[in-house]
Amino acid sequence: MTAPSPVHRRPMLEINRLEKRFGETRVLTSIDLSVAPGELVFVIGPSGSGKSTMLRCCNRLEEPSSGTILLDGEHVTDCRGAALDRMRLKIGMVFQGFHLYPHKSVLGNVMLAQIRALKRPKAEAKARAMEMLEHVGLAHKADAMPAELSGGQQQRVATARALALDPKVMLFDEPTSALDPELVGSVLKVMRRLRDEGMTMLVVSHEMGFAREAADRVVFMDGGVVVEAGPPEAIFGNPQSDRLKSFLARVSKDEE
Amino acid sequence: MGDFLDLFLNFEIMAKSWPLLAKGLGITAKLCAAVIGLGLAGGLMLALGALSPRRWLKWPAIAFIDLFRAIPPLVLLVFVFSGLPFAGLDLTPFLAVVIAFFLNNSAYYAEVFRAGIQSVPKGQAEAARATGLSQPQAMLHVILPQAVRNVLPDLLSNTVEVVKLTSLASVVSLAELLYSANMARSVTYNSSPLVLAALIYLAILWPLVRLISRYQRGLAAH
């Protein structure tokens, strides 16, 4: 049994006792984490702490070794085959490396899964794609090829591609880590706007400033376990564990 | 010098033998269409099999590819044409050639497709699957278009080899281009029909070879 969530509404995303082992190596140990509807939860931690693996378990790009994951009360972990594909439509994901399809235009990137997976009529998919590109400020690049875009623009297209499927939750896996510093702002701006519109978001990122300002809750992971979780003021202003304290000290040193 | 021209570049004999060679060219074209079409389709299936995580698909596909890449195509052809009738399978020369070269050629195309698919970064498949595309959809719409583009020069090179390979069919008396030219030679006691056949092969394949070189230079420039 997991402890009742402090949020009274049913969590949008609920991770219970998640474990992940690669062979003999245990990468995640008994992770419990829930994200309320409209909540932005930030996951921080040193590299190798398992935070990306945890995120990738949420849409089963990584297969959990044990534990359950629920999206809006539905089991993600029980899905097989076509049911898993349908479940993934409700879970948007943005990757560190963007992974736009290089052989398709920006518009084609945002339309593909709408047409093939969601079975939307082409005209509707196109309208929705344009709407989403507008949303991330790139409608004027609809006909461009991904290679013609900056990293920040590519990441915003990748976000539009996920959003066009009307997901219930968005997962961001270090969305700004591969970007030049001057391009980070445009991506964070899109994320901030999504948050303001009530999107449920689980974000793995090193953008501490953004976490402090925009997150509802911050989760600190280290060595495959959740070490500390709480509102950003508590996590950054009053860290309890030594591991978090030393992590924050290291990070702030890097940022100087 | 006059003898040489008379024996190898006798235009009169070339013109006379042209109808026969044209017929042979027609059969060569049909043969190419069948072997290339089947080879591409079979090669793609074999490549997908060889890359499958399912062992019962993977190992037979790899065994097939290895086996038919290691057997000389001429040996395979003679076996299919002359060996299989003993097992009660009597094949026309055309069918024997198609089967033998399909076995050989699909194995080669499979290796090219496999290299192409493996050249596409893993993140592409992950992005596709994360947006709810099924495995076949991700393969068809995301992986394969990039894979084919990456190995297009190799696919074309292999296709050139297939066209040249079809001349081996003359061994089993299939009246394709080379066989027809050789017939014309033995009837006329003159080698000009063979030269004409060589020129026809050249006319077909030279543009292809040029295209491959240009494409490879283009890729290198990127």
PDB file of C-alpha atoms in Angstrom, chain A residues 91-242:
ATOM      1  CA  ILE A  91       1.736  10.564 -22.681  1.00  0.00           C
ATOM      2  CA  GLY A  92       3.688  13.235 -24.527  1.00  0.00           C
ATOM      3  CA  MET A  93       7.448  13.051 -24.396  1.00  0.00           C
ATOM      4  CA  VAL A  94      10.168  15.518 -25.271  1.00  0.00           C
ATOM      5  CA  PHE A  95      13.736  14.214 -25.532  1.00  0.00           C
ATOM      6  CA  GLN A  96      17.082  15.808 -24.838  1.00  0.00           C
ATOM      7  CA  GLY A  97      18.127  15.176 -28.454  1.00  0.00           C
ATOM      8  CA  PHE A  98      14.825  16.407 -30.022  1.00  0.00           C
ATOM      9  CA  HIS A  99      14.676  13.410 -32.405  1.00  0.00           C
ATOM     10  CA  LEU A 100      12.735  15.203 -35.104  1.00  0.00           C
ATOM     11  CA  TYR A 101      12.316  13.108 -38.258  1.00  0.00           C
ATOM     12  CA  PRO A 102      14.932  14.576 -40.610  1.00  0.00           C
ATOM     13  CA  HIS A 103      13.181  13.389 -43.781  1.00  0.00           C
ATOM     14  CA  LYS A 104       9.949  15.183 -42.943  1.00  0.00           C
ATOM     15  CA  SER A 105       9.118  18.870 -42.868  1.00  0.00           C
ATOM     16  CA  VAL A 106       8.244  20.559 -39.586  1.00  0.00           C
ATOM     17  CA  LEU A 107       4.578  20.203 -40.468  1.00  0.00           C
ATOM     18  CA  GLY A 108       5.084  16.557 -41.454  1.00  0.00           C
ATOM     19  CA  ASN A 109       6.739  15.883 -38.107  1.00  0.00           C
ATOM     20  CA  VAL A 110       3.769  17.267 -36.201  1.00  0.00           C
ATOM     21  CA  MET A 111       1.204  15.532 -38.434  1.00  0.00           C
ATOM     22  CA  LEU A 112       2.618  11.992 -38.679  1.00  0.00           C
ATOM     23  CA  ALA A 113       1.382  10.423 -35.448  1.00  0.00           C
ATOM     24  CA  GLN A 114      -1.894  12.367 -35.601  1.00  0.00           C
ATOM     25  CA  ILE A 115      -2.681  10.675 -38.910  1.00  0.00           C
ATOM     26  CA  ARG A 116      -1.150   7.239 -38.361  1.00  0.00           C
ATOM     27  CA  ALA A 117      -1.692   6.640 -34.647  1.00  0.00           C
ATOM     28  CA  LEU A 118      -4.611   8.908 -33.772  1.00  0.00           C
ATOM     29  CA  LYS A 119      -6.286   8.332 -37.190  1.00  0.00           C
ATOM     30  CA  ARG A 120      -7.206  11.975 -37.558  1.00  0.00           C
ATOM     31  CA  PRO A 121      -8.297  13.070 -41.030  1.00  0.00           C
ATOM     32  CA  LYS A 122      -5.477  14.836 -42.827  1.00  0.00           C
ATOM     33  CA  ALA A 123      -7.082  18.268 -42.908  1.00  0.00           C
ATOM     34  CA  GLU A 124      -7.843  18.153 -39.213  1.00  0.00           C
ATOM     35  CA  ALA A 125      -4.326  16.954 -38.417  1.00  0.00           C
ATOM     36  CA  LYS A 126      -2.883  19.792 -40.435  1.00  0.00           C
ATOM     37  CA  ALA A 127      -5.063  22.384 -38.701  1.00  0.00           C
ATOM     38  CA  ARG A 128      -4.112  20.995 -35.310  1.00  0.00           C
ATOM     39  CA  ALA A 129      -0.415  20.939 -36.272  1.00  0.00           C
ATOM     40  CA  MET A 130      -0.541  24.569 -37.379  1.00  0.00           C
ATOM     41  CA  GLU A 131      -2.293  25.501 -34.155  1.00  0.00           C
ATOM     42  CA  MET A 132       0.419  23.795 -32.096  1.00  0.00           C
ATOM     43  CA  LEU A 133       3.230  25.319 -34.149  1.00  0.00           C
ATOM     44  CA  GLU A 134       1.601  28.698 -33.583  1.00  0.00           C
ATOM     45  CA  HIS A 135       1.591  27.867 -29.893  1.00  0.00           C
ATOM     46  CA  VAL A 136       5.351  27.328 -29.813  1.00  0.00           C
ATOM     47  CA  GLY A 137       5.940  30.338 -32.060  1.00  0.00           C
ATOM     48  CA  LEU A 138       7.028  28.440 -35.157  1.00  0.00           C
ATOM     49  CA  ALA A 139       4.055  28.527 -37.527  1.00  0.00           C
ATOM     50  CA  HIS A 140       6.222  30.387 -40.020  1.00  0.00           C
ATOM     51  CA  LYS A 141       8.614  27.413 -40.125  1.00  0.00           C
ATOM     52  CA  ALA A 142       5.955  24.837 -41.020  1.00  0.00           C
ATOM     53  CA  ASP A 143       7.502  24.056 -44.404  1.00  0.00           C
ATOM     54  CA  ALA A 144      11.125  24.092 -43.215  1.00  0.00           C
ATOM     55  CA  MET A 145      13.112  20.906 -42.763  1.00  0.00           C
ATOM     56  CA  PRO A 146      14.416  20.126 -39.244  1.00  0.00           C
ATOM     57  CA  ALA A 147      18.051  20.557 -40.342  1.00  0.00           C
ATOM     58  CA  GLU A 148      17.292  24.204 -41.163  1.00  0.00           C
ATOM     59  CA  LEU A 149      16.249  24.976 -37.583  1.00  0.00           C
ATOM     60  CA  SER A 150      18.251  25.935 -34.508  1.00  0.00           C
ATOM     61  CA  GLY A 151      18.309  23.521 -31.586  1.00  0.00           C
ATOM     62  CA  GLY A 152      15.818  25.621 -29.660  1.00  0.00           C
ATOM     63  CA  GLN A 153      13.451  25.676 -32.611  1.00  0.00           C
ATOM     64  CA  GLN A 154      13.798  21.925 -33.077  1.00  0.00           C
ATOM     65  CA  GLN A 155      12.954  21.359 -29.441  1.00  0.00           C
ATOM     66  CA  ARG A 156       9.851  23.524 -29.732  1.00  0.00           C
ATOM     67  CA  VAL A 157       8.750  21.549 -32.811  1.00  0.00           C
ATOM     68  CA  ALA A 158       9.306  18.339 -30.835  1.00  0.00           C
ATOM     69  CA  THR A 159       7.090  19.796 -28.105  1.00  0.00           C
ATOM     70  CA  ALA A 160       4.418  20.696 -30.663  1.00  0.00           C
ATOM     71  CA  ARG A 161       4.633  17.169 -32.091  1.00  0.00           C
ATOM     72  CA  ALA A 162       3.841  15.725 -28.659  1.00  0.00           C
ATOM     73  CA  LEU A 163       1.165  18.312 -27.834  1.00  0.00           C
ATOM     74  CA  ALA A 164      -0.710  17.776 -31.094  1.00  0.00           C
ATOM     75  CA  LEU A 165      -1.829  14.377 -29.801  1.00  0.00           C
ATOM     76  CA  ASP A 166      -3.639  16.032 -26.859  1.00  0.00           C
ATOM     77  CA  PRO A 167      -1.721  14.154 -24.158  1.00  0.00           C
ATOM     78  CA  LYS A 168      -2.836  14.084 -20.543  1.00  0.00           C
ATOM     79  CA  VAL A 169       0.694  14.471 -19.284  1.00  0.00           C
ATOM     80  CA  MET A 170       3.943  15.748 -20.752  1.00  0.00           C
ATOM     81  CA  LEU A 171       7.301  14.198 -19.905  1.00  0.00           C
ATOM     82  CA  PHE A 172      10.398  16.310 -20.522  1.00  0.00           C
ATOM     83  CA  ASP A 173      13.735  14.512 -20.480  1.00  0.00           C
ATOM     84  CA  GLU A 174      16.431  17.165 -20.064  1.00  0.00           C
ATOM     85  CA  PRO A 175      14.808  19.311 -22.783  1.00  0.00           C
ATOM     86  CA  THR A 176      17.409  22.071 -22.650  1.00  0.00           C
ATOM     87  CA  SER A 177      20.604  20.118 -21.979  1.00  0.00           C
ATOM     88  CA  ALA A 178      21.622  19.941 -25.642  1.00  0.00           C
ATOM     89  CA  LEU A 179      20.930  23.606 -26.331  1.00  0.00           C
ATOM     90  CA  ASP A 180      23.219  26.589 -26.578  1.00  0.00           C
ATOM     91  CA  PRO A 181      22.597  28.844 -23.558  1.00  0.00           C
ATOM     92  CA  GLU A 182      20.980  31.608 -25.611  1.00  0.00           C
ATOM     93  CA  LEU A 183      18.365  29.163 -26.972  1.00  0.00           C
ATOM     94  CA  VAL A 184      17.276  27.747 -23.610  1.00  0.00           C
ATOM     95  CA  GLY A 185      14.933  30.646 -22.866  1.00  0.00           C
ATOM     96  CA  SER A 186      12.622  30.012 -25.818  1.00  0.00           C
ATOM     97  CA  VAL A 187      12.054  26.411 -24.739  1.00  0.00           C
ATOM     98  CA  LEU A 188      11.454  27.334 -21.100  1.00  0.00           C
ATOM     99  CA  LYS A 189       8.988  29.968 -22.252  1.00  0.00           C
ATOM    100  CA  VAL A 190       6.919  27.292 -24.009  1.00  0.00           C
ATOM    101  CA  MET A 191       7.030  25.098 -20.899  1.00  0.00           C
ATOM    102  CA  ARG A 192       5.969  27.978 -18.673  1.00  0.00           C
ATOM    103  CA  ARG A 193       3.039  28.673 -20.956  1.00  0.00           C
ATOM    104  CA  LEU A 194       1.983  25.018 -20.885  1.00  0.00           C
ATOM    105  CA  ARG A 195       2.077  25.088 -17.129  1.00  0.00           C
ATOM    106  CA  ASP A 196      -0.088  28.195 -17.038  1.00  0.00           C
ATOM    107  CA  GLU A 197      -2.598  26.448 -19.264  1.00  0.00           C
ATOM    108  CA  GLY A 198      -2.867  23.597 -16.771  1.00  0.00           C
ATOM    109  CA  MET A 199      -0.813  20.885 -18.478  1.00  0.00           C
ATOM    110  CA  THR A 200       0.422  18.164 -16.137  1.00  0.00           C
ATOM    111  CA  MET A 201       4.185  17.961 -16.481  1.00  0.00           C
ATOM    112  CA  LEU A 202       6.994  15.798 -15.183  1.00  0.00           C
ATOM    113  CA  VAL A 203      10.337  17.374 -16.002  1.00  0.00           C
ATOM    114  CA  VAL A 204      13.846  16.013 -15.622  1.00  0.00           C
ATOM    115  CA  SER A 205      16.165  18.971 -15.960  1.00  0.00           C
ATOM    116  CA  HIS A 206      19.179  20.825 -14.651  1.00  0.00           C
ATOM    117  CA  GLU A 207      17.520  24.228 -15.032  1.00  0.00           C
ATOM    118  CA  MET A 208      17.530  25.038 -11.309  1.00  0.00           C
ATOM    119  CA  GLY A 209      16.463  28.624 -11.838  1.00  0.00           C
ATOM    120  CA  PHE A 210      13.436  27.498 -13.793  1.00  0.00           C
ATOM    121  CA  ALA A 211      12.628  24.827 -11.204  1.00  0.00           C
ATOM    122  CA  ARG A 212      12.735  27.393  -8.428  1.00  0.00           C
ATOM    123  CA  GLU A 213      10.420  29.713 -10.257  1.00  0.00           C
ATOM    124  CA  ALA A 214       7.993  27.421 -12.108  1.00  0.00           C
ATOM    125  CA  ALA A 215       7.819  24.062 -10.330  1.00  0.00           C
ATOM    126  CA  ASP A 216       5.037  23.157  -7.931  1.00  0.00           C
ATOM    127  CA  ARG A 217       7.143  20.434  -6.457  1.00  0.00           C
ATOM    128  CA  VAL A 218      10.755  19.338  -6.743  1.00  0.00           C
ATOM    129  CA  VAL A 219      11.938  15.772  -6.359  1.00  0.00           C
ATOM    130  CA  PHE A 220      15.589  15.035  -5.666  1.00  0.00           C
ATOM    131  CA  MET A 221      16.832  11.636  -6.778  1.00  0.00           C
ATOM    132  CA  ASP A 222      20.180  10.051  -6.083  1.00  0.00           C
ATOM    133  CA  GLY A 223      21.352   6.464  -6.475  1.00  0.00           C
ATOM    134  CA  GLY A 224      18.007   5.314  -7.821  1.00  0.00           C
ATOM    135  CA  VAL A 225      15.885   6.475  -4.900  1.00  0.00           C
ATOM    136  CA  VAL A 226      13.842   9.575  -4.150  1.00  0.00           C
ATOM    137  CA  VAL A 227      15.881  11.232  -1.417  1.00  0.00           C
ATOM    138  CA  GLU A 228      13.803  14.346  -0.845  1.00  0.00           C
ATOM    139  CA  ALA A 229      10.679  15.932  -2.291  1.00  0.00           C
ATOM    140  CA  GLY A 230       8.855  19.146  -1.551  1.00  0.00           C
ATOM    141  CA  PRO A 231       8.021  22.637  -2.751  1.00  0.00           C
ATOM    142  CA  PRO A 232      10.935  24.411  -4.449  1.00  0.00           C
ATOM    143  CA  GLU A 233      11.392  26.825  -1.542  1.00  0.00           C
ATOM    144  CA  ALA A 234      11.998  23.907   0.819  1.00  0.00           C
ATOM    145  CA  ILE A 235      14.201  21.905  -1.530  1.00  0.00           C
ATOM    146  CA  PHE A 236      16.405  24.821  -2.513  1.00  0.00           C
ATOM    147  CA  GLY A 237      16.075  26.964   0.616  1.00  0.00           C
ATOM    148  CA  ASN A 238      16.123  24.359   3.333  1.00  0.00           C
ATOM    149  CA  PRO A 239      17.553  21.043   2.122  1.00  0.00           C
ATOM    150  CA  GLN A 240      17.424  18.311   4.766  1.00  0.00           C
ATOM    151  CA  SER A 241      19.675  15.530   3.542  1.00  0.00           C
ATOM    152  CA  ASP A 242      23.423  15.739   3.145  1.00  0.00           C
TER     153      ASP A 242
END
